[in-house]
PDB file of C-alpha atoms in Angstrom:
ATOM      1  CA  MET A 164       0.000   0.000   0.000  1.00 84.00           C
ATOM      2  CA  GLU A 165       2.927   2.322   0.575  1.00 92.00           C
ATOM      3  CA  LYS A 166       3.687   2.413  -3.141  1.00 90.00           C
ATOM      4  CA  ILE A 167       0.077   3.325  -3.916  1.00 92.00           C
ATOM      5  CA  ASN A 168       0.321   6.146  -1.395  1.00 94.00           C
ATOM      6  CA  ASP A 169       3.491   7.307  -3.177  1.00 93.00           C
ATOM      7  CA  LEU A 170       1.509   7.506  -6.423  1.00 94.00           C
ATOM      8  CA  HIS A 171      -1.150   9.617  -4.721  1.00 95.00           C
ATOM      9  CA  LYS A 172       1.509  11.914  -3.302  1.00 94.00           C
ATOM     10  CA  ILE A 173       3.097  12.419  -6.724  1.00 94.00           C
ATOM     11  CA  LEU A 174      -0.301  13.132  -8.285  1.00 96.00           C
ATOM     12  CA  ASP A 175      -1.121  15.670  -5.585  1.00 95.00           C
ATOM     13  CA  GLU A 176       2.199  17.432  -6.195  1.00 93.00           C
ATOM     14  CA  MET A 177       1.508  17.435  -9.908  1.00 97.00           C
ATOM     15  CA  LYS A 178      -1.828  19.226  -9.497  1.00 97.00           C
ATOM     16  CA  VAL A 179      -0.070  22.346  -8.244  1.00 96.00           C
ATOM     17  CA  ASP A 180       2.482  22.323 -11.048  1.00 97.00           C
ATOM     18  CA  ILE A 181      -0.166  21.639 -13.702  1.00 97.00           C
ATOM     19  CA  GLU A 182      -1.985  24.783 -12.639  1.00 97.00           C
ATOM     20  CA  LYS A 183       1.240  26.789 -12.579  1.00 97.00           C
ATOM     21  CA  PHE A 184       2.316  25.565 -16.009  1.00 97.00           C
ATOM     22  CA  TYR A 185      -0.961  25.754 -17.921  1.00 97.00           C
ATOM     23  CA  ASP A 186      -2.745  28.606 -16.158  1.00 97.00           C
ATOM     24  CA  LYS A 187       0.138  30.833 -15.101  1.00 97.00           C
ATOM     25  CA  GLY A 188       2.626  30.008 -17.857  1.00 97.00           C
ATOM     26  CA  GLN A 189       5.531  29.070 -15.574  1.00 97.00           C
ATOM     27  CA  ASN A 190       8.014  27.030 -17.585  1.00 98.00           C
ATOM     28  CA  ALA A 191       9.807  25.756 -14.471  1.00 98.00           C
ATOM     29  CA  ALA A 192       6.571  24.048 -13.456  1.00 97.00           C
ATOM     30  CA  GLY A 193       6.656  22.195 -16.781  1.00 97.00           C
ATOM     31  CA  THR A 194      10.122  20.901 -15.972  1.00 97.00           C
ATOM     32  CA  ARG A 195       8.909  19.704 -12.576  1.00 97.00           C
ATOM     33  CA  LEU A 196       5.902  18.052 -14.219  1.00 98.00           C
ATOM     34  CA  ARG A 197       8.111  16.112 -16.600  1.00 98.00           C
ATOM     35  CA  LYS A 198      10.255  14.951 -13.680  1.00 98.00           C
ATOM     36  CA  GLN A 199       7.163  13.948 -11.696  1.00 97.00           C
ATOM     37  CA  LEU A 200       5.726  12.052 -14.665  1.00 98.00           C
ATOM     38  CA  ASN A 201       8.971  10.111 -14.962  1.00 98.00           C
ATOM     39  CA  GLU A 202       8.858   9.316 -11.246  1.00 96.00           C
ATOM     40  CA  LEU A 203       5.219   8.261 -11.612  1.00 96.00           C
ATOM     41  CA  ARG A 204       6.188   5.954 -14.473  1.00 97.00           C
ATOM     42  CA  LYS A 205       8.920   4.332 -12.369  1.00 97.00           C
ATOM     43  CA  LYS A 206       6.619   3.812  -9.372  1.00 96.00           C
ATOM     44  CA  ALA A 207       3.917   2.349 -11.625  1.00 96.00           C
ATOM     45  CA  ALA A 208       6.452  -0.087 -13.090  1.00 97.00           C
ATOM     46  CA  GLU A 209       7.442  -1.183  -9.575  1.00 96.00           C
ATOM     47  CA  ILE A 210       3.807  -1.801  -8.690  1.00 96.00           C
ATOM     48  CA  ARG A 211       3.249  -3.744 -11.917  1.00 97.00           C
ATOM     49  CA  LYS A 212       6.244  -5.948 -11.063  1.00 97.00           C
ATOM     50  CA  ASP A 213       4.955  -6.527  -7.526  1.00 96.00           C
ATOM     51  CA  ILE A 214       1.539  -7.500  -8.880  1.00 96.00           C
ATOM     52  CA  GLN A 215       3.051  -9.919 -11.373  1.00 97.00           C
ATOM     53  CA  ASP A 216       5.274 -11.465  -8.694  1.00 97.00           C
ATOM     54  CA  GLU A 217       2.234 -11.946  -6.447  1.00 96.00           C
ATOM     55  CA  ARG A 218       0.278 -13.566  -9.291  1.00 96.00           C
ATOM     56  CA  VAL A 219       3.113 -15.995  -9.984  1.00 97.00           C
ATOM     57  CA  LYS A 220       3.413 -16.760  -6.271  1.00 96.00           C
ATOM     58  CA  ARG A 221      -0.316 -17.458  -5.978  1.00 95.00           C
ATOM     59  CA  LYS A 222      -0.282 -19.635  -9.074  1.00 94.00           C
ATOM     60  CA  SER A 223       2.611 -21.712  -7.741  1.00 93.00           C
ATOM     61  CA  GLU A 224       0.776 -22.149  -4.433  1.00 90.00           C
ATOM     62  CA  GLY A 225      -2.268 -23.446  -6.282  1.00 81.00           C
ATOM     63  CA  LYS A 226      -4.655 -20.627  -5.387  1.00 62.00           C
TER      64      LYS A 226
END
């Protein structure tokens, strides 16, 4: 669950920068958004791997 909470945290941080970039025209916010999107992608990949590992584990246990 901690990794899911990390995703929520990143998304919450992105909301502020989205507003700054699109509504206020701050280019630095766009840079932060790109960095946050990359971090989001990495966290999502970790979660996908964890899910796949759990599926394999369950299958090998006969569940």
